């Protein structure tokens, strides 16, 4: 339990909770701990090293064991990464020669000779029937013996762990940060919040919990601790019921409601009654989830509680016995009748919905007067809209094309992506400019004035995390649309998966495209070697886990884009396997070492999404010749089996064009909009740490910053989103 709680803090804050234990002379053990951390790309801050040195050796060793287990998992070093070709990236054969050798091995094997001969007579051989294909032919230890020790390089990743406060203080602060986040959390973030909410239910709470999914998780903990839940809409009650049944609090997937105790039923019905009694108009929120309410009613038995008549009204609306028109249906009726002015006036009572409907209103408006009414309504309503919605709408209009027929990329909340033609009528330029000016003005007004702002240049092109669902969990992972520099001669991708029950074959591939998004080449199990690099070999079964790698020599790449992808050939999906993750490493040309070297890993992200093809990111060569990564976190539907780069190269190229050409709101843009009166930001040189407190924005916290500094890194980048 202690390790899992410390792990939460390390993963989210890159801090080790203040070490405790008997005093002693632990300096030798602390230095050994630091050296062990550096072998996986981490190190202790000077302050943390000093604190550990004052503890007894046994306490330091215990802390080291727990911490090393956490950071090794963060970087993907908690599993053994074997390769099919033992010398990879050396001595990788040509694909045809390799297949012929597998056939020769099969013909030499008494058990497989007859079946192989039968296949050869038909002219088609199934590689999976060949005994030497797709399975490791050597042990992990034998593979290690074929590789030299890694030659360290100055560019290797080194993530600093800083000294934190006491464990419970760190957990309470992390709880308030996650629960009070202004942007939705991803699946892993919600899971961590659930753990923290139970621990911190009696601790100080966030000033506000605006994200409804977060509120549902917090309310679940409150109900279980016999603390009144925070409810102000009927949908809050519905989300809470889903949370208590282990369901989807976003209401995006159906929940199978469990039998509930009398106490829980009283909490839900009493809360529902209070919400409707205070604001009967909130019954209008019931129809969109009519069927879910019906299923919940079967568990709550509202007829048994006549003291809460308003709660009974909710279920009467769900059954159609009582009419309560939803807000959206009233808006749709007005727009259907061509009454843009009436719809705008109604939407003014819900500023957030007004902004979300803005594009539709402007497209529907047929006169200058109607368009003027829409713009004026927005100019007056922006003060009542959340910062996340303001930024989302601002990004939308920045990318709003004026030519019908342009590509339009659709991405749902789970990361599944598809592309279509944008046939929407254009938004008039004059109105668009006024709206952008109004949005920029309100965003600028909300940004705090900062006396000393220090920025790492590498963070400037990181996209603002308008939703945690647009970012996979992992190490070095940035929000969708972010661009980050890629420095090094050799780029190595890797994928690891471990099946749960059924034989599962994931195929790592890399598609190389030119500047016009046309295919240049690819690397996969069907193309083991190319000018650009080598593939480590196809593994087709992973009961104990399996890894595949692709090496690319960036100087030899003939195209403009390199698209790594993970194709599911057969077996369990990304959400069904026991574990699966993707990442990449960067090395200098002279570096050798094992196929997987943890302190060369720049990024490791979990693969947990819908679809049968994963697109974690794309590498782009700029006009200056330098390579950069653009983060995608996307999944394509694919086919049930046999997904291959050859079949999906066209769809990937079309999707990529739409994504690459879309511009996200970035840290750069937000800092340019810093509130009036603030001094301009200072770009950090990567070495000099200023004296005194500063506001620092970067990919990692520098060692030695003043303790009162406010630090923003990718782990808490959401804090940049204004309220």
XYZ file of C-alpha atoms in Angstrom:
723
model
C 0.000 0.000 0.000
C 2.819 2.428 0.914
C 4.558 1.796 -2.406
C 1.374 2.392 -4.410
C 0.708 5.686 -2.619
C 4.282 6.890 -3.060
C 4.014 5.816 -6.698
C 1.033 8.133 -7.215
C 3.078 11.120 -6.074
C 6.156 10.155 -8.111
C 4.161 9.608 -11.297
C 2.126 12.796 -11.050
C 4.574 15.208 -9.426
C 8.078 13.752 -9.970
C 8.570 14.134 -6.209
C 9.490 11.561 -3.600
C 7.462 12.138 -0.424
C 9.755 13.291 2.356
C 11.681 10.149 3.417
C 11.282 9.030 7.004
C 13.196 6.564 9.154
C 15.854 6.321 11.850
C 18.743 8.770 11.545
C 22.090 7.387 10.489
C 24.849 7.504 7.924
C 23.100 6.528 4.732
C 25.279 8.520 2.351
C 26.819 5.443 0.685
C 23.433 3.777 0.201
C 21.985 7.080 -1.077
C 24.729 7.411 -3.700
C 24.170 3.804 -4.752
C 20.457 4.536 -4.989
C 21.240 7.556 -7.178
C 23.461 5.452 -9.446
C 20.755 2.798 -9.782
C 18.242 5.494 -10.697
C 20.581 6.910 -13.346
C 20.747 3.506 -15.003
C 17.057 3.915 -15.861
C 17.212 7.632 -16.669
C 16.329 9.184 -13.297
C 18.347 10.844 -10.564
C 17.947 12.379 -7.127
C 17.911 16.140 -6.680
C 20.680 17.530 -4.507
C 18.196 18.275 -1.729
C 16.705 14.786 -1.828
C 20.139 13.151 -1.875
C 21.100 15.148 1.208
C 17.921 14.145 3.042
C 18.436 10.447 2.288
C 22.069 10.623 3.390
C 20.907 11.506 6.901
C 18.872 8.304 7.276
C 20.109 4.886 8.292
C 21.204 2.536 5.516
C 18.234 0.178 5.931
C 15.716 2.985 5.528
C 17.453 4.197 2.363
C 17.487 0.690 0.898
C 13.753 0.222 1.575
C 12.952 3.560 -0.091
C 15.222 2.725 -3.022
C 13.524 -0.623 -3.663
C 10.063 0.955 -3.734
C 11.109 3.919 -5.853
C 13.089 1.906 -8.390
C 10.092 -0.361 -8.963
C 7.955 2.709 -9.712
C 10.339 4.462 -12.099
C 11.209 1.254 -13.938
C 7.534 0.742 -14.672
C 7.192 4.385 -15.713
C 9.859 3.932 -18.375
C 8.887 0.387 -19.416
C 11.879 -1.349 -17.850
C 9.778 -3.559 -15.551
C 9.493 -6.223 -18.266
C 12.067 -8.107 -20.336
C 12.341 -6.833 -23.898
C 13.566 -9.662 -26.091
C 13.870 -9.556 -29.915
C 13.343 -12.170 -32.593
C 16.642 -11.450 -34.357
C 19.199 -11.835 -31.605
C 21.700 -9.293 -33.022
C 19.138 -6.582 -33.821
C 19.738 -4.033 -35.302
C 22.699 -5.901 -36.822
C 22.356 -8.898 -39.142
C 18.652 -8.459 -39.867
C 18.036 -10.536 -43.029
C 16.157 -9.527 -46.132
C 12.497 -10.462 -45.774
C 12.368 -12.985 -48.630
C 15.577 -14.698 -47.498
C 14.212 -14.957 -43.971
C 10.938 -16.488 -45.111
C 12.808 -19.016 -47.256
C 14.917 -20.020 -44.261
C 11.744 -20.584 -42.215
C 10.366 -22.825 -44.958
C 13.662 -24.731 -45.073
C 13.498 -25.263 -41.310
C 9.925 -26.529 -41.635
C 10.913 -29.007 -44.358
C 13.733 -30.275 -42.146
C 11.286 -30.924 -39.287
C 9.500 -34.287 -39.453
C 6.423 -32.857 -37.701
C 5.895 -30.016 -40.163
C 7.330 -31.373 -43.431
C 4.141 -32.863 -44.862
C 1.964 -29.863 -44.132
C 4.535 -27.486 -45.553
C 4.851 -29.528 -48.752
C 1.064 -29.460 -49.162
C 1.092 -25.662 -48.851
C 3.963 -25.317 -51.315
C 1.975 -27.298 -53.877
C -0.851 -24.734 -53.616
C 1.589 -21.842 -54.029
C 0.574 -20.197 -50.731
C 2.372 -20.753 -47.417
C 0.973 -19.539 -44.105
C 3.936 -18.182 -42.141
C 2.193 -18.941 -38.850
C 2.367 -22.689 -39.579
C 6.167 -22.640 -39.814
C 7.769 -23.787 -36.521
C 10.604 -21.242 -36.574
C 8.416 -18.246 -37.410
C 7.000 -15.811 -34.867
C 8.425 -17.251 -31.626
C 11.590 -16.390 -29.748
C 14.389 -18.821 -30.652
C 16.649 -17.753 -27.767
C 16.360 -16.674 -24.149
C 16.522 -13.123 -22.848
C 19.914 -13.854 -21.274
C 21.277 -15.214 -24.562
C 20.113 -12.045 -26.312
C 21.860 -9.836 -23.735
C 25.120 -11.729 -24.281
C 25.108 -10.611 -27.910
C 25.095 -6.896 -27.036
C 27.723 -4.581 -25.599
C 27.150 -2.230 -22.675
C 25.496 1.059 -23.618
C 27.872 3.937 -24.263
C 26.495 6.854 -22.276
C 25.846 10.096 -24.157
C 25.177 13.656 -23.037
C 21.792 13.575 -24.744
C 20.451 10.635 -22.742
C 17.295 11.413 -20.772
C 17.724 12.224 -17.082
C 14.566 12.912 -15.073
C 15.146 14.476 -11.662
C 13.173 13.323 -8.624
C 12.690 16.163 -6.142
C 12.112 16.180 -2.400
C 8.445 16.393 -1.492
C 6.456 17.083 1.650
C 5.180 14.312 3.920
C 3.251 11.514 2.207
C -0.212 12.517 3.407
C 0.463 16.176 2.616
C 1.527 15.223 -0.931
C -1.488 12.960 -1.392
C -3.887 15.640 -0.169
C -2.364 18.237 -2.519
C -2.509 15.799 -5.433
C -6.135 15.001 -4.622
C -7.109 18.676 -4.682
C -5.226 19.176 -7.960
C -6.961 16.261 -9.702
C -10.418 16.800 -8.220
C -10.322 20.539 -8.914
C -8.898 20.173 -12.422
C -10.553 22.506 -14.923
C -10.184 19.888 -17.675
C -11.511 16.298 -17.783
C -9.076 13.614 -16.688
C -8.160 10.553 -18.693
C -9.086 7.041 -17.627
C -5.940 6.559 -15.545
C -6.345 10.001 -13.976
C -9.881 9.136 -12.891
C -8.610 5.873 -11.434
C -5.984 7.718 -9.406
C -8.584 10.261 -8.289
C -10.789 7.430 -7.037
C -7.953 6.156 -4.809
C -7.150 9.642 -3.526
C -10.773 10.624 -2.937
C -11.227 7.723 -0.541
C -8.075 8.677 1.367
C -8.791 12.399 1.460
C -12.555 12.498 1.943
C -12.163 14.305 5.285
C -9.240 16.515 4.138
C -9.565 20.083 2.835
C -11.470 20.031 -0.461
C -10.963 21.987 -3.693
C -12.683 25.361 -3.874
C -14.772 24.017 -6.742
C -15.159 20.741 -8.644
C -16.373 21.895 -12.040
C -15.711 18.773 -14.110
C -18.756 16.578 -13.572
C -16.887 13.294 -13.981
C -14.468 14.330 -11.237
C -17.407 15.269 -9.044
C -18.942 11.821 -9.523
C -15.748 10.126 -8.338
C -15.517 12.441 -5.328
C -19.196 11.881 -4.522
C -18.697 8.120 -4.646
C -16.050 8.415 -1.920
C -18.245 10.766 0.109
C -21.228 8.424 0.033
C -19.101 5.452 1.076
C -17.718 7.542 3.967
C -21.236 8.670 4.961
C -20.510 12.274 3.925
C -23.241 14.170 2.014
C -22.495 14.240 -1.737
C -22.151 17.438 -3.787
C -25.203 17.536 -6.073
C -26.676 20.426 -8.026
C -28.104 18.734 -11.136
C -30.106 15.577 -11.677
C -27.292 14.289 -13.892
C -24.919 14.554 -10.917
C -27.104 11.958 -9.224
C -27.062 9.744 -12.308
C -23.260 9.926 -12.569
C -22.967 9.120 -8.861
C -25.156 6.045 -9.299
C -22.912 4.929 -12.177
C -19.807 5.436 -10.024
C -21.291 3.384 -7.196
C -21.963 0.571 -9.678
C -18.457 0.692 -11.173
C -19.780 2.157 -14.418
C -18.852 4.946 -16.810
C -19.262 8.309 -15.071
C -19.040 10.106 -18.422
C -22.303 8.324 -19.379
C -20.754 7.414 -22.701
C -21.124 3.665 -22.144
C -24.038 1.777 -20.564
C -23.789 0.916 -16.860
C -25.222 -2.225 -15.332
C -26.570 -0.920 -12.041
C -25.928 -3.081 -9.014
C -28.330 -3.769 -6.177
C -28.033 -0.873 -3.733
C -28.384 -0.793 0.029
C -31.266 1.091 1.588
C -28.846 3.757 2.845
C -27.473 4.398 -0.647
C -30.958 4.489 -2.159
C -31.985 7.079 0.412
C -28.916 9.204 -0.375
C -29.600 9.145 -4.121
C -33.346 9.743 -3.911
C -33.001 12.393 -1.207
C -30.380 14.210 -3.260
C -32.513 13.947 -6.383
C -35.535 15.322 -4.548
C -33.580 18.294 -3.209
C -32.202 19.200 -6.643
C -35.630 19.168 -8.341
C -37.356 20.919 -5.434
C -34.849 23.780 -5.640
C -35.068 24.061 -9.447
C -37.948 22.179 -11.150
C -36.601 23.270 -14.545
C -33.750 20.783 -14.073
C -36.193 18.017 -14.976
C -35.382 19.049 -18.537
C -32.030 17.280 -18.121
C -33.747 13.891 -17.791
C -34.864 13.125 -21.408
C -31.338 12.819 -22.921
C -30.699 9.890 -20.547
C -34.253 8.561 -20.419
C -33.333 4.860 -20.750
C -30.561 5.087 -18.151
C -32.975 6.656 -15.669
C -35.454 3.833 -16.271
C -32.816 1.217 -15.447
C -31.767 3.134 -12.351
C -35.375 3.402 -11.203
C -35.574 -0.386 -11.163
C -32.833 -0.356 -8.505
C -33.947 2.662 -6.462
C -37.684 1.827 -6.120
C -38.761 5.478 -5.797
C -42.401 4.449 -5.127
C -41.284 3.170 -1.720
C -40.303 6.694 -0.636
C -43.382 8.964 -0.789
C -41.535 11.582 1.313
C -39.550 12.505 -1.826
C -42.184 13.332 -4.465
C -39.815 15.442 -6.550
C -37.508 12.458 -7.029
C -40.503 10.493 -8.316
C -41.050 13.201 -10.945
C -37.661 12.387 -12.476
C -38.725 8.821 -13.183
C -42.150 9.968 -14.381
C -40.371 12.114 -16.983
C -38.158 9.170 -17.943
C -41.228 6.958 -18.466
C -42.973 9.629 -20.526
C -45.727 10.173 -17.945
C -44.658 13.764 -17.370
C -43.364 16.153 -20.004
C -40.174 18.105 -19.463
C -38.692 19.450 -22.640
C -34.918 19.502 -22.708
C -33.072 22.737 -23.313
C -31.448 21.335 -26.442
C -34.791 20.290 -27.930
C -36.129 23.827 -27.509
C -33.060 25.221 -29.266
C -33.364 22.671 -32.073
C -37.037 23.530 -32.563
C -36.255 27.225 -32.945
C -33.408 26.563 -35.363
C -35.588 24.131 -37.303
C -38.106 26.926 -37.730
C -35.354 29.263 -38.931
C -35.633 31.450 -35.823
C -31.937 32.158 -35.241
C -32.723 35.232 -33.161
C -35.017 33.245 -30.836
C -32.480 30.424 -30.477
C -29.771 32.956 -29.672
C -31.877 34.620 -26.998
C -32.603 31.255 -25.402
C -28.947 30.232 -25.504
C -27.928 33.468 -23.790
C -29.282 31.919 -20.588
C -26.666 29.156 -20.904
C -23.428 30.872 -22.022
C -21.432 27.649 -22.353
C -24.006 26.126 -24.679
C -24.183 29.378 -26.625
C -20.492 29.141 -27.444
C -20.702 25.462 -28.293
C -23.552 26.218 -30.732
C -21.817 29.263 -32.163
C -20.684 27.777 -35.463
C -24.154 26.335 -36.108
C -25.829 29.657 -35.336
C -23.598 31.598 -37.708
C -24.056 29.044 -40.485
C -27.830 29.079 -40.019
C -28.158 32.875 -39.869
C -29.433 34.236 -43.185
C -29.301 37.982 -42.572
C -26.758 40.497 -41.314
C -29.099 41.288 -38.430
C -29.183 37.688 -37.237
C -25.421 37.367 -37.442
C -25.023 40.639 -35.538
C -27.361 39.357 -32.808
C -25.276 36.183 -32.456
C -21.979 38.073 -32.213
C -23.338 40.585 -29.704
C -24.731 37.757 -27.571
C -21.318 36.083 -27.504
C -19.511 39.330 -26.693
C -21.784 39.748 -23.682
C -21.732 36.088 -22.597
C -17.997 35.299 -22.624
C -17.559 36.377 -19.014
C -19.811 33.515 -17.896
C -18.028 30.739 -19.808
C -15.317 28.458 -18.450
C -11.766 29.034 -19.607
C -11.605 25.590 -21.189
C -14.631 26.309 -23.386
C -13.241 29.717 -24.356
C -9.962 28.137 -25.463
C -11.691 25.266 -27.272
C -13.913 27.618 -29.270
C -10.944 29.887 -29.972
C -8.995 26.939 -31.370
C -12.006 25.867 -33.431
C -12.365 29.234 -35.163
C -8.632 29.515 -35.723
C -8.829 26.311 -37.784
C -12.230 26.945 -39.356
C -11.728 26.614 -43.079
C -13.401 29.008 -45.470
C -13.403 26.644 -48.446
C -16.048 23.869 -48.482
C -14.653 20.424 -49.196
C -11.566 20.700 -47.007
C -10.653 17.685 -44.889
C -12.228 17.532 -41.460
C -10.856 15.223 -38.775
C -13.253 13.799 -36.199
C -11.942 12.415 -32.902
C -14.245 11.074 -30.216
C -13.556 11.155 -26.487
C -11.900 7.711 -26.662
C -9.397 8.776 -29.317
C -11.026 6.978 -32.247
C -10.442 9.070 -35.351
C -11.980 9.322 -38.809
C -11.932 11.897 -41.585
C -14.531 13.415 -43.867
C -15.051 16.297 -46.220
C -15.928 19.617 -44.572
C -19.070 20.656 -46.434
C -20.210 23.273 -43.914
C -20.833 26.751 -45.303
C -18.050 29.171 -44.354
C -18.321 31.512 -41.378
C -18.201 35.122 -42.617
C -14.762 36.612 -42.090
C -15.918 39.811 -40.375
C -17.936 37.964 -37.730
C -15.158 35.427 -37.224
C -12.628 38.190 -36.529
C -14.939 39.884 -34.021
C -15.542 36.620 -32.218
C -11.841 35.767 -32.067
C -11.133 39.250 -30.675
C -13.826 38.802 -27.994
C -12.479 35.387 -27.023
C -8.884 36.605 -26.919
C -9.862 39.596 -24.820
C -11.643 37.466 -22.224
C -8.841 34.891 -22.099
C -6.272 37.669 -21.672
C -8.335 39.229 -18.888
C -8.320 35.976 -16.917
C -4.615 35.249 -17.191
C -2.714 36.191 -14.042
C 0.000 38.826 -14.114
C 3.394 37.207 -13.501
C 6.407 39.186 -12.359
C 9.089 36.681 -13.426
C 8.169 34.096 -16.044
C 10.853 31.610 -17.095
C 10.105 29.285 -20.014
C 11.914 26.296 -21.442
C 11.851 26.873 -25.247
C 11.069 23.179 -25.804
C 7.659 23.640 -24.142
C 6.467 26.523 -26.323
C 4.862 24.295 -28.960
C 3.151 21.995 -26.455
C -0.626 22.058 -26.943
C -2.819 23.200 -24.079
C -4.497 20.156 -22.498
C -8.116 21.144 -23.059
C -9.043 17.571 -22.153
C -7.080 14.901 -20.324
C -8.713 12.417 -22.671
C -6.498 13.776 -25.467
C -3.375 12.471 -23.730
C -2.338 8.901 -23.010
C -0.804 8.180 -19.637
C 2.903 7.503 -19.457
C 6.349 9.082 -19.322
C 7.266 12.057 -21.500
C 3.800 12.097 -23.079
C 2.370 15.394 -24.345
C -1.193 16.420 -25.277
C -2.548 15.701 -28.744
C -1.271 18.228 -31.259
C 1.871 19.094 -29.299
C 5.142 19.426 -31.190
C 8.476 18.638 -29.520
C 12.066 18.518 -30.839
C 13.760 15.231 -31.715
C 17.526 15.271 -31.222
C 19.646 12.271 -32.153
C 20.910 10.171 -35.031
C 18.996 6.964 -34.352
C 15.289 6.751 -33.629
C 14.015 3.478 -32.184
C 10.310 2.661 -31.654
C 9.158 -0.167 -29.455
C 5.908 -1.888 -28.566
C 5.322 -4.369 -25.758
C 2.195 -6.430 -25.149
C 1.165 -9.351 -22.978
C -1.970 -11.260 -23.832
C -4.593 -12.171 -21.242
C -6.119 -15.416 -22.550
C -5.962 -15.676 -26.329
C -3.045 -15.735 -28.744
C -2.422 -12.103 -29.666
C -0.206 -10.741 -32.417
C 0.612 -7.012 -32.487
C 2.667 -5.722 -35.400
C 4.843 -2.632 -35.056
C 5.196 -0.769 -38.363
C 6.580 2.540 -39.614
C 5.168 4.276 -42.683
C 7.367 6.831 -44.461
C 5.544 9.529 -46.475
C 6.789 12.356 -48.648
C 5.749 16.019 -48.377
C 2.579 15.275 -50.377
C 1.641 12.382 -48.048
C 2.507 9.734 -50.636
C 4.098 6.472 -49.528
C 7.871 6.265 -49.857
C 8.506 3.038 -47.946
C 7.600 1.171 -44.806
C 9.158 -1.101 -42.245
C 7.128 -4.010 -40.880
C 7.204 -7.785 -40.659
C 6.700 -7.808 -44.454
C 9.587 -5.392 -45.018
C 12.285 -6.104 -42.448
C 14.954 -3.876 -43.972
C 14.825 -0.627 -45.902
C 17.165 2.266 -46.576
C 15.752 3.937 -43.469
C 16.356 1.095 -41.011
C 15.491 -2.353 -39.694
C 12.650 -4.257 -38.007
C 13.482 -6.554 -35.080
C 11.278 -9.415 -36.269
C 7.684 -10.572 -35.955
C 6.442 -12.098 -32.679
C 3.043 -13.738 -33.039
C 2.240 -14.995 -29.533
C 2.749 -13.256 -26.181
C 1.705 -15.415 -23.200
C 4.745 -14.109 -21.269
C 4.919 -10.776 -23.068
C 6.566 -9.788 -26.341
C 8.397 -6.795 -27.826
C 9.034 -5.500 -31.328
C 11.404 -2.697 -32.346
C 12.090 -0.549 -35.397
C 15.379 1.292 -35.893
C 15.473 4.381 -38.113
C 18.518 6.337 -39.216
C 17.040 9.821 -39.403
C 19.675 11.024 -41.833
C 18.703 8.249 -44.259
C 14.950 8.837 -44.197
C 13.822 9.666 -47.736
C 10.504 11.225 -46.771
C 9.062 14.084 -44.723
C 6.878 12.088 -42.325
C 7.506 8.919 -40.343
C 4.329 7.398 -38.897
C 4.822 4.641 -36.318
C 1.759 2.475 -35.863
C 0.730 -0.634 -33.984
C -1.513 -2.965 -35.976
C -3.483 -5.734 -34.300
C -3.081 -8.729 -36.605
C -5.060 -11.098 -34.438
C -6.224 -11.583 -30.885
C -7.048 -9.248 -28.023
C -7.614 -5.513 -28.423
C -5.659 -2.771 -26.699
C -8.223 -2.632 -23.897
C -8.300 -6.412 -23.415
C -4.639 -7.423 -23.126
C -2.980 -7.657 -19.721
C -0.580 -4.857 -20.693
C 0.485 -2.920 -23.775
C 2.578 0.176 -24.328
C 4.473 2.046 -27.034
C 7.508 4.290 -26.853
C 10.569 5.596 -28.585
C 14.258 6.005 -27.826
C 16.883 8.363 -29.240
C 20.565 7.490 -29.566
C 23.712 8.965 -31.021
C 25.273 7.162 -33.954
C 28.111 5.660 -31.897
C 25.897 4.347 -29.090
C 25.413 0.602 -28.906
C 23.806 -1.369 -26.101
C 20.741 -3.554 -25.710
C 17.656 -3.163 -27.894
C 15.938 -1.579 -24.880
C 17.981 0.909 -22.848
C 15.770 2.741 -20.325
C 17.730 5.976 -20.094
C 17.509 6.509 -23.856
C 13.696 6.298 -23.668
C 12.127 9.673 -24.435
C 8.505 8.580 -24.307
C 6.522 5.579 -23.113
C 2.726 5.643 -23.332
C 0.030 3.136 -22.521
C -1.952 1.689 -25.430
C -5.524 1.701 -24.151
C -8.032 2.713 -26.764
C -10.682 1.512 -29.221
C -9.929 0.346 -32.723
C -7.397 -2.093 -34.120
C -4.716 0.366 -35.264
C -2.905 2.734 -32.900
C -1.215 5.949 -34.061
C 0.653 7.375 -31.053
C 2.521 10.187 -32.846
C 4.161 11.249 -36.111
C 7.676 12.493 -36.794
C 8.001 15.448 -39.165
C 11.037 16.872 -40.914
C 10.833 20.682 -40.982
C 12.047 23.045 -43.665
C 15.174 23.522 -41.539
C 15.927 19.796 -41.839
C 15.315 19.164 -38.146
C 12.968 16.441 -36.936
C 10.091 17.004 -34.543
C 7.400 14.812 -33.040
C 3.712 15.695 -33.252
C 1.537 13.845 -30.783
C -1.584 12.075 -32.073
C -2.969 9.589 -29.485
C -5.362 8.267 -32.147
C -6.927 4.912 -32.948
C -8.375 3.720 -36.248
C -11.187 1.186 -36.441
C -9.233 -1.125 -38.743
C -10.500 -4.620 -39.492
C -11.219 -7.437 -37.023
C -8.060 -9.307 -38.103
C -5.006 -9.010 -40.337
C -4.440 -5.261 -40.060
C -1.292 -4.379 -42.005
C 0.467 -1.194 -43.019
C -0.038 -2.116 -46.685
C -3.826 -1.970 -46.338
C -4.145 1.117 -44.137
C -1.462 3.367 -45.621
C -3.971 5.419 -47.633
C -6.368 6.022 -44.746
C -3.463 6.890 -42.443
C -2.083 9.398 -44.952
C -5.467 11.109 -45.358
C -5.956 11.322 -41.613
C -2.418 12.561 -41.099
C -2.852 15.424 -43.545
C -5.885 16.652 -41.631
C -4.134 16.390 -38.259
C -0.787 17.886 -39.258
C -2.361 20.884 -40.924
C -4.521 21.682 -37.890
C -3.057 24.182 -35.444
C -3.573 23.809 -31.709
C -3.495 26.511 -29.078
C -0.101 26.167 -27.469
C 1.868 27.380 -24.484
C 3.498 29.877 -26.850
C 0.149 31.446 -27.715
C -0.970 31.592 -24.096
C 2.221 33.263 -22.923
C 1.871 35.810 -25.715
C -1.533 36.653 -24.250
C -0.186 37.203 -20.728
C -2.255 39.733 -18.792
C -1.454 43.417 -19.208
C 1.198 44.735 -16.852
C 3.238 41.538 -16.782
C 6.813 41.472 -17.932
C 7.661 39.395 -20.949
C 8.822 35.807 -20.444
C 12.497 34.876 -20.261
C 13.649 31.829 -22.230
C 15.584 29.403 -20.048
C 19.064 28.485 -21.287
C 18.844 25.016 -19.760
C 21.557 25.575 -17.168
C 21.256 28.817 -15.198
C 18.781 28.676 -12.322
C 17.677 32.144 -11.185
C 17.685 33.298 -7.597
C 14.365 34.001 -5.942
C 10.879 32.726 -6.808
C 9.813 32.520 -10.457
C 6.986 31.063 -12.468
C 8.619 28.295 -14.508
C 7.052 26.467 -17.467
C 9.039 23.585 -18.922
C 9.189 19.902 -19.734
C 10.882 19.203 -16.383
C 11.528 21.136 -13.176
C 15.185 22.262 -12.987
C 17.104 21.260 -9.891
C 17.759 24.192 -7.574
C 14.696 26.365 -8.267
C 13.604 28.531 -5.355
C 11.144 26.513 -3.210
C 8.479 29.217 -3.542
C 8.559 29.076 -7.341
C 5.426 28.053 -9.196
C 6.328 25.210 -11.534
C 4.295 24.016 -14.527
C 5.390 20.824 -16.289
C 3.422 18.371 -18.454
C 2.215 16.627 -15.289
C 0.226 19.721 -14.202
C -0.017 21.611 -17.493
C -3.782 21.790 -16.971
C -3.106 24.476 -14.350
C -2.411 26.885 -17.227
C -6.062 26.756 -18.268
C -7.737 29.843 -16.755
C -10.921 29.381 -14.715
